[in-house]
Tab-separated table of C-alpha atoms in Angstrom:
chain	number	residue	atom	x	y	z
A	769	UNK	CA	-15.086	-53.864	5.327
A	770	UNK	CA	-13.255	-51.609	7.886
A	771	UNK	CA	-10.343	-51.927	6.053
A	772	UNK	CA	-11.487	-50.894	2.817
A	773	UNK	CA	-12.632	-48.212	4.253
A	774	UNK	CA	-9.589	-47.217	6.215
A	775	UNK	CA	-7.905	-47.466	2.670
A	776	UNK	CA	-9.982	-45.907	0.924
A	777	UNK	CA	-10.507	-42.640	3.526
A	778	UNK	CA	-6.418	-42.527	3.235
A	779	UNK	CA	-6.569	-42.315	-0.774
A	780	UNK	CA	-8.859	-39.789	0.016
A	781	UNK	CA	-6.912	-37.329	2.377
A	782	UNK	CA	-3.692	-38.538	-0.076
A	783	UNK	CA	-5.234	-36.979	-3.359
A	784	UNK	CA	-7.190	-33.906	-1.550
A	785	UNK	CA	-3.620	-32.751	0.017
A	786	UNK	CA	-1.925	-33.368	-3.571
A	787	UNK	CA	-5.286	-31.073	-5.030
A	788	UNK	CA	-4.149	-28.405	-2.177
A	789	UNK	CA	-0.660	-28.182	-3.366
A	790	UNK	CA	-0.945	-28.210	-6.670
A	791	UNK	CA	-3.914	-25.790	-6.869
A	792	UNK	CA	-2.053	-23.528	-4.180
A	793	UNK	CA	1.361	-23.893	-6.862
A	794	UNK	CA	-0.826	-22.858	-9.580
A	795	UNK	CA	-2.989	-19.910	-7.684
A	796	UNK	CA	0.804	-18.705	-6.594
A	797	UNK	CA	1.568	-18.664	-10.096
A	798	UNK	CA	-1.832	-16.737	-11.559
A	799	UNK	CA	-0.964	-14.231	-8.845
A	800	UNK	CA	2.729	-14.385	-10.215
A	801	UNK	CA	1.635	-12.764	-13.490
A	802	UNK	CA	-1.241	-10.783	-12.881
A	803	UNK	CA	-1.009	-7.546	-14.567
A	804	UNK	CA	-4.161	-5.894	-13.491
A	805	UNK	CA	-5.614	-5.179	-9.910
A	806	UNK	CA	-9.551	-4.413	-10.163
A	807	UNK	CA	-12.014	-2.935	-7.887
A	808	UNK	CA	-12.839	-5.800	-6.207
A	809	UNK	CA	-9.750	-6.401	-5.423
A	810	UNK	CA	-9.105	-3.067	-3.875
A	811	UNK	CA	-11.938	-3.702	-1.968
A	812	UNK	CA	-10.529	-6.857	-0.500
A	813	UNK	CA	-7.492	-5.145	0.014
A	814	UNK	CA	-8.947	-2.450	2.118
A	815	UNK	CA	-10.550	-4.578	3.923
A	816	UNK	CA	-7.942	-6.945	4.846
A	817	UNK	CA	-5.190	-4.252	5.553
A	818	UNK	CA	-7.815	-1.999	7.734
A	819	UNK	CA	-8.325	-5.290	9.970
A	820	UNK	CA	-4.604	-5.815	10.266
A	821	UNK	CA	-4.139	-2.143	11.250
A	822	UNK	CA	-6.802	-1.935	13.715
A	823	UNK	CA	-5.283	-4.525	15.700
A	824	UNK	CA	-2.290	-2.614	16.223
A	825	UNK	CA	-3.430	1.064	16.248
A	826	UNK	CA	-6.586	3.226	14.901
A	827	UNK	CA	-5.016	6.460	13.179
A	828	UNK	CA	-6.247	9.781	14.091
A	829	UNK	CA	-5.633	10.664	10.784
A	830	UNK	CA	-3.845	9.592	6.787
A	831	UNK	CA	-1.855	11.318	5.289
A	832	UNK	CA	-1.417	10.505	0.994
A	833	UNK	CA	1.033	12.012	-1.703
A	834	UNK	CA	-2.256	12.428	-4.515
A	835	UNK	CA	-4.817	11.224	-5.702
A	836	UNK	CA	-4.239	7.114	-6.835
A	837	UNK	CA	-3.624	7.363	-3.141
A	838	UNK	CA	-6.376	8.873	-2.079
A	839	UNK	CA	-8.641	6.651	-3.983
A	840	UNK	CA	-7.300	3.471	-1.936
A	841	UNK	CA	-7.241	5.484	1.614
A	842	UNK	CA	-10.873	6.531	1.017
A	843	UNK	CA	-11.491	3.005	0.517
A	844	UNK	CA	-9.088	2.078	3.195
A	845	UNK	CA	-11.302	4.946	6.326
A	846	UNK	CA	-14.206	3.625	5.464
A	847	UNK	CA	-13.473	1.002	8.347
A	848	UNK	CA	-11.703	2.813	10.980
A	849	UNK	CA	-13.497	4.563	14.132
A	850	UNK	CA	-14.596	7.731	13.407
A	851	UNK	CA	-13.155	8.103	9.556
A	852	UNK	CA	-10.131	9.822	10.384
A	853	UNK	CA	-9.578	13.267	8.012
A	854	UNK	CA	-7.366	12.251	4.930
A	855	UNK	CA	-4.395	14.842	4.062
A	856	UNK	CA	-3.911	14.716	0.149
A	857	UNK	CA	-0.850	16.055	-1.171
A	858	UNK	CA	-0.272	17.458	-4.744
A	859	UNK	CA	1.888	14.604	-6.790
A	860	UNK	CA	3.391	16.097	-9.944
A	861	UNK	CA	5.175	13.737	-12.971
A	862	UNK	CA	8.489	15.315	-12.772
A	863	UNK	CA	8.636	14.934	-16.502
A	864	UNK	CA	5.069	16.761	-17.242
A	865	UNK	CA	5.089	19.874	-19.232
A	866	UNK	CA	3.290	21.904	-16.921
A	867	UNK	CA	4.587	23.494	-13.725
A	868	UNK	CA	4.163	21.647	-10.267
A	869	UNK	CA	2.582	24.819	-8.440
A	870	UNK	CA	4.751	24.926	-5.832
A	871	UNK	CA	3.409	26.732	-2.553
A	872	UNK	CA	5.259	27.589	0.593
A	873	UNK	CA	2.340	26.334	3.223
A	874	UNK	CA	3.528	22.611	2.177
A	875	UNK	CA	5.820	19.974	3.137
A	876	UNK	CA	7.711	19.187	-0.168
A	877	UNK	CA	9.035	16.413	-1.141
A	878	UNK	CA	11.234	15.376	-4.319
A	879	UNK	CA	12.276	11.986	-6.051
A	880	UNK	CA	13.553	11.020	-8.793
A	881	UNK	CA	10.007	10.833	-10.757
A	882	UNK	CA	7.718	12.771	-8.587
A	883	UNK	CA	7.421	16.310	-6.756
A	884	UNK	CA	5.226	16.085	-3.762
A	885	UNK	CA	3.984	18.773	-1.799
A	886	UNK	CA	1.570	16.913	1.646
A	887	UNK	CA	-0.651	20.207	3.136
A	888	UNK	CA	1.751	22.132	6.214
A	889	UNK	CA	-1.636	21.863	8.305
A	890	UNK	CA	-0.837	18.623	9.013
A	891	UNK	CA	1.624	19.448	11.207
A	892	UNK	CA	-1.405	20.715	13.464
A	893	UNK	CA	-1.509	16.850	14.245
A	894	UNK	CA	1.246	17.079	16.498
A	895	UNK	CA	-0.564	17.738	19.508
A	896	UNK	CA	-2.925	15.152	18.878
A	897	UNK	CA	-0.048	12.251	20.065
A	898	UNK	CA	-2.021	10.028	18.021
A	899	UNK	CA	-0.930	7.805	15.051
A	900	UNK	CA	-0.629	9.098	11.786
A	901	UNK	CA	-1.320	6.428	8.742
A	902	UNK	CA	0.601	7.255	5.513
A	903	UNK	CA	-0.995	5.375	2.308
A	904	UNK	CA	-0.149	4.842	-1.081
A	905	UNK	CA	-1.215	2.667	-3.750
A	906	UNK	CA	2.028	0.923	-4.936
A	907	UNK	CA	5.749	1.660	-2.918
A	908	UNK	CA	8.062	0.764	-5.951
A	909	UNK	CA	11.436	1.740	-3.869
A	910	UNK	CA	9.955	2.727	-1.024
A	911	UNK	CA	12.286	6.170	-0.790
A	912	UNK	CA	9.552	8.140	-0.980
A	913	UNK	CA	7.757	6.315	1.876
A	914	UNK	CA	11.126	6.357	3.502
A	915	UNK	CA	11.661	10.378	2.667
A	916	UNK	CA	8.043	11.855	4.084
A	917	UNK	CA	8.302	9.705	7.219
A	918	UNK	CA	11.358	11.260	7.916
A	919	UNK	CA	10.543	15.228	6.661
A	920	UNK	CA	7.179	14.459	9.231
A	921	UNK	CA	9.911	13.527	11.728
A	922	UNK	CA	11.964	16.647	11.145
A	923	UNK	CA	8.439	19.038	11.249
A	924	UNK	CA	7.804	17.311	15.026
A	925	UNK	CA	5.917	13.765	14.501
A	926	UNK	CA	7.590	11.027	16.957
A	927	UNK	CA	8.759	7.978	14.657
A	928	UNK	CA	6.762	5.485	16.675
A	929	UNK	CA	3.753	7.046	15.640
A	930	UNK	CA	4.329	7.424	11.400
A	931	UNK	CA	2.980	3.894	9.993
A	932	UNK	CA	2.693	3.164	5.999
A	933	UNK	CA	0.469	1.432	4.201
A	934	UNK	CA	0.286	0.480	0.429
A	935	UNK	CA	-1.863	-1.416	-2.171
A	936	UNK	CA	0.944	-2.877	-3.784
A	937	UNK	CA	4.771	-3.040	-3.122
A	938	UNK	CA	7.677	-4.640	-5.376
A	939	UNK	CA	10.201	-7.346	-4.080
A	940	UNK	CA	13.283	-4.856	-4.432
A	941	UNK	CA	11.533	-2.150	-1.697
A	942	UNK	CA	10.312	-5.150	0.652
A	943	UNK	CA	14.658	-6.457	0.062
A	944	UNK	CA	15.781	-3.116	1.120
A	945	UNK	CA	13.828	-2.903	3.719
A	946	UNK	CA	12.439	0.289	2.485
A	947	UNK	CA	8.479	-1.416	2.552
A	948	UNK	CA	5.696	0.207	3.827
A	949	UNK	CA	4.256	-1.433	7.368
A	950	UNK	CA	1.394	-2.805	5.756
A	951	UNK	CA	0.541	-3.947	1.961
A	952	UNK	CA	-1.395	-6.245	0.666
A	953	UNK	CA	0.070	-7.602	-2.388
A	954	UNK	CA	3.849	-7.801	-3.905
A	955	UNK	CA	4.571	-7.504	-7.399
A	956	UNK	CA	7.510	-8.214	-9.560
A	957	UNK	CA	8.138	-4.851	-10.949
A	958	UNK	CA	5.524	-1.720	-11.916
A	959	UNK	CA	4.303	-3.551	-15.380
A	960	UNK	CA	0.866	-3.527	-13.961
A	961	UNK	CA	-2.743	-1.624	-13.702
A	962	UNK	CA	-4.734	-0.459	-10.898
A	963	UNK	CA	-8.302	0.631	-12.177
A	964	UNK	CA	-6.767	4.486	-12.574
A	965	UNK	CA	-3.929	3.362	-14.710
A	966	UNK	CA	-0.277	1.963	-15.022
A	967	UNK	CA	1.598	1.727	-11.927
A	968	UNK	CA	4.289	4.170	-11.977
């Protein structure tokens, strides 16, 4: 009787690890070639990544290039001490008809798609010496990531204290090590939607 039982407990565990890996194969796969991220799953993402960044720092502020940003770092404060202030920058479609409204009192900021101009009075966070959290929603090459940390550098932020943070983040910016610090989900290329629109 113990015997059968020994058996039959070991076809047991046998099949339920064979389940777990072909159900975790399959899940992998889903995620593979999932084209649209919903609300719910930006809420789970702000969630996860403001745990992982509390463990290692609590910003004293975030700083985002516009509004798809924005949306995700509102999302994103909502769990840190004290809701640090959230610096939103002007993001203009290089190719748009209409002009980018370029101002002086900004740090600017150009790639090959976008114009980005993140408020000068950030630079009043200097003095602070605390960390600053720069979010996005998806870091496709990561050179614009790479390109404010560095002009935030140049106006008098110390590098150890600039951290990124995306929604999403492709393969080719994570291979180039050009990813932000924290991100919550990788995608093949930008042939996606968040609940604003395509990724771009």
């Amino acid at each position: 009787m113990s015997m059968t039982l020994a058996v039959g407990g070991l076809i047991v565990g046998v099949v339920g690890v064979v389940l777990t890996i072909v159900f975790a194969r399959k899940a992998e796969r889903l995620n593979s070639i999932r084209k649209r991220l919903d609300w719910a799953d930006l809420q789970a993402a702000a969630s996860d990544l403001s745990q992982k960044i509390r463990a290692d720092f609590n910003p004293v502020a975030v700083v985002t290039p516009g509004l798809s940003g924005a949306t995700f770092a509102n999302l994103l404060v909502t769990d840190f001490p004290g809701q640090p202030p959230v610096y939103v920058g002007i993001r203009t479609w290089k190719a748009a008809d209409h002009s980018s409204g370029l101002s002086s009192e900004s740090i600017r900021i150009e790639t090959k798609k976008w114009i980005v101009e993140i408020p000068a009075s950030v630079t009043a966070l200097i003095e602070s010496q605390g960390d600053i959290l720069i979010v996005d929603d998806f870091a496709m090459s990561g050179d614009f990531l790479e390109m404010l940390r560095s002009e935030m550098v140049a106006a008098g932020f110390s590098p150890e204290r600039i951290h990124s943070c995306s929604l999403a983040v492709t393969k080719v910016a994570i291979k180039n090590h050009k990813s932000p610090d924290y991100y919550w989900w990788i995608a093949d290329d930008d042939e996606f939607y968040f609940p604003w629109g395509k990724a771009r």
